[in-house]
Amino acid sequence: MTTKLNSAFKRELEVNGEKYTLTLTPEGFKLVQKGKRKGIELSWASIVGGEAALATALNASVAHPGMHSMSASARDAVKH
């Protein structure tokens, strides 16, 4: 049985040697590099609705204009 997410909680994680704080809330999540104020924030509705996948693809195309498809890791991250 799972526990309902009623309030925010934070966890620290390390990615590629950098420390981050992940905050989970009933509305979504926020990932911020330690020592920084701004980070990535996504609502659960945007993830479920596919908007997050669209934003990933758009950001990838802007960062790399010659590429016409998402990377394998980006595709794997948005599979349902």
PDB file of C-alpha atoms in Angstrom:
ATOM      1  CA  MET A   1       0.000   0.000   0.000  1.00  0.00           C
ATOM      2  CA  THR A   2       1.296   3.463  -0.846  1.00  0.00           C
ATOM      3  CA  THR A   3       1.273   6.532   1.344  1.00  0.00           C
ATOM      4  CA  LYS A   4      -0.595   9.612   0.138  1.00  0.00           C
ATOM      5  CA  LEU A   5       1.601  12.674  -0.465  1.00  0.00           C
ATOM      6  CA  ASN A   6      -0.023  15.323   1.759  1.00  0.00           C
ATOM      7  CA  SER A   7       2.854  17.724   2.381  1.00  0.00           C
ATOM      8  CA  ALA A   8       6.228  18.637   0.930  1.00  0.00           C
ATOM      9  CA  PHE A   9       9.382  16.756   1.762  1.00  0.00           C
ATOM     10  CA  LYS A  10      12.989  17.185   0.644  1.00  0.00           C
ATOM     11  CA  ARG A  11      15.745  14.766  -0.239  1.00  0.00           C
ATOM     12  CA  GLU A  12      19.356  15.330  -1.207  1.00  0.00           C
ATOM     13  CA  LEU A  13      20.843  13.540  -4.179  1.00  0.00           C
ATOM     14  CA  GLU A  14      24.081  13.567  -6.142  1.00  0.00           C
ATOM     15  CA  VAL A  15      24.241  13.597  -9.939  1.00  0.00           C
ATOM     16  CA  ASN A  16      27.585  13.615 -11.747  1.00  0.00           C
ATOM     17  CA  GLY A  17      29.347  14.763  -8.589  1.00  0.00           C
ATOM     18  CA  GLU A  18      26.984  17.713  -8.016  1.00  0.00           C
ATOM     19  CA  LYS A  19      24.606  17.832  -5.044  1.00  0.00           C
ATOM     20  CA  TYR A  20      20.937  18.697  -5.523  1.00  0.00           C
ATOM     21  CA  THR A  21      17.861  19.117  -3.355  1.00  0.00           C
ATOM     22  CA  LEU A  22      14.689  17.452  -4.609  1.00  0.00           C
ATOM     23  CA  THR A  23      11.448  18.781  -3.126  1.00  0.00           C
ATOM     24  CA  LEU A  24       8.302  16.718  -3.679  1.00  0.00           C
ATOM     25  CA  THR A  25       4.903  18.318  -3.092  1.00  0.00           C
ATOM     26  CA  PRO A  26       1.314  17.315  -3.872  1.00  0.00           C
ATOM     27  CA  GLU A  27       1.471  19.763  -6.815  1.00  0.00           C
ATOM     28  CA  GLY A  28       4.771  18.629  -8.363  1.00  0.00           C
ATOM     29  CA  PHE A  29       8.501  18.661  -7.757  1.00  0.00           C
ATOM     30  CA  LYS A  30      11.469  21.030  -7.796  1.00  0.00           C
ATOM     31  CA  LEU A  31      15.124  20.118  -8.331  1.00  0.00           C
ATOM     32  CA  VAL A  32      17.701  22.723  -7.284  1.00  0.00           C
ATOM     33  CA  GLN A  33      21.483  22.508  -7.233  1.00  0.00           C
ATOM     34  CA  LYS A  34      22.841  22.984  -3.699  1.00  0.00           C
ATOM     35  CA  GLY A  35      23.779  26.601  -3.071  1.00  0.00           C
ATOM     36  CA  LYS A  36      21.509  27.897  -5.859  1.00  0.00           C
ATOM     37  CA  ARG A  37      18.060  29.444  -5.719  1.00  0.00           C
ATOM     38  CA  LYS A  38      16.652  28.604  -9.120  1.00  0.00           C
ATOM     39  CA  GLY A  39      16.067  25.118 -10.419  1.00  0.00           C
ATOM     40  CA  ILE A  40      13.747  22.955 -12.448  1.00  0.00           C
ATOM     41  CA  GLU A  41      10.115  22.868 -11.365  1.00  0.00           C
ATOM     42  CA  LEU A  42       7.447  20.659 -12.905  1.00  0.00           C
ATOM     43  CA  SER A  43       3.836  20.055 -11.983  1.00  0.00           C
ATOM     44  CA  TRP A  44       2.460  16.529 -11.946  1.00  0.00           C
ATOM     45  CA  ALA A  45      -0.242  17.651 -14.406  1.00  0.00           C
ATOM     46  CA  SER A  46       2.369  18.763 -16.966  1.00  0.00           C
ATOM     47  CA  ILE A  47       4.197  15.439 -16.660  1.00  0.00           C
ATOM     48  CA  VAL A  48       1.033  13.359 -17.013  1.00  0.00           C
ATOM     49  CA  GLY A  49      -0.330  15.580 -19.795  1.00  0.00           C
ATOM     50  CA  GLY A  50       2.846  15.305 -21.887  1.00  0.00           C
ATOM     51  CA  GLU A  51       3.791  18.983 -21.676  1.00  0.00           C
ATOM     52  CA  ALA A  52       7.073  18.082 -19.962  1.00  0.00           C
ATOM     53  CA  ALA A  53       8.015  15.781 -22.865  1.00  0.00           C
ATOM     54  CA  LEU A  54       7.208  18.524 -25.352  1.00  0.00           C
ATOM     55  CA  ALA A  55       9.340  21.027 -23.411  1.00  0.00           C
ATOM     56  CA  THR A  56      12.244  18.541 -23.356  1.00  0.00           C
ATOM     57  CA  ALA A  57      12.048  18.082 -27.111  1.00  0.00           C
ATOM     58  CA  LEU A  58      11.797  21.834 -27.703  1.00  0.00           C
ATOM     59  CA  ASN A  59      14.780  22.591 -25.456  1.00  0.00           C
ATOM     60  CA  ALA A  60      16.815  19.895 -27.210  1.00  0.00           C
ATOM     61  CA  SER A  61      15.996  21.325 -30.641  1.00  0.00           C
ATOM     62  CA  VAL A  62      16.910  24.866 -29.559  1.00  0.00           C
ATOM     63  CA  ALA A  63      20.169  23.740 -27.948  1.00  0.00           C
ATOM     64  CA  HIS A  64      21.093  21.591 -30.968  1.00  0.00           C
ATOM     65  CA  PRO A  65      19.363  23.053 -34.074  1.00  0.00           C
ATOM     66  CA  GLY A  66      20.744  20.370 -36.417  1.00  0.00           C
ATOM     67  CA  MET A  67      19.135  17.541 -34.477  1.00  0.00           C
ATOM     68  CA  HIS A  68      15.602  16.556 -35.437  1.00  0.00           C
ATOM     69  CA  SER A  69      14.813  13.961 -32.793  1.00  0.00           C
ATOM     70  CA  MET A  70      15.133  13.569 -29.052  1.00  0.00           C
ATOM     71  CA  SER A  71      18.077  11.683 -27.661  1.00  0.00           C
ATOM     72  CA  ALA A  72      17.567   8.104 -26.494  1.00  0.00           C
ATOM     73  CA  SER A  73      17.829   9.193 -22.858  1.00  0.00           C
ATOM     74  CA  ALA A  74      15.188  11.897 -23.350  1.00  0.00           C
ATOM     75  CA  ARG A  75      12.867   9.405 -25.086  1.00  0.00           C
ATOM     76  CA  ASP A  76      13.358   6.889 -22.291  1.00  0.00           C
ATOM     77  CA  ALA A  77      12.577   9.549 -19.684  1.00  0.00           C
ATOM     78  CA  VAL A  78       9.161  10.323 -21.186  1.00  0.00           C
ATOM     79  CA  LYS A  79       7.897   6.804 -21.947  1.00  0.00           C
ATOM     80  CA  HIS A  80       4.514   5.962 -20.438  1.00  0.00           C
TER      81      HIS A  80
END
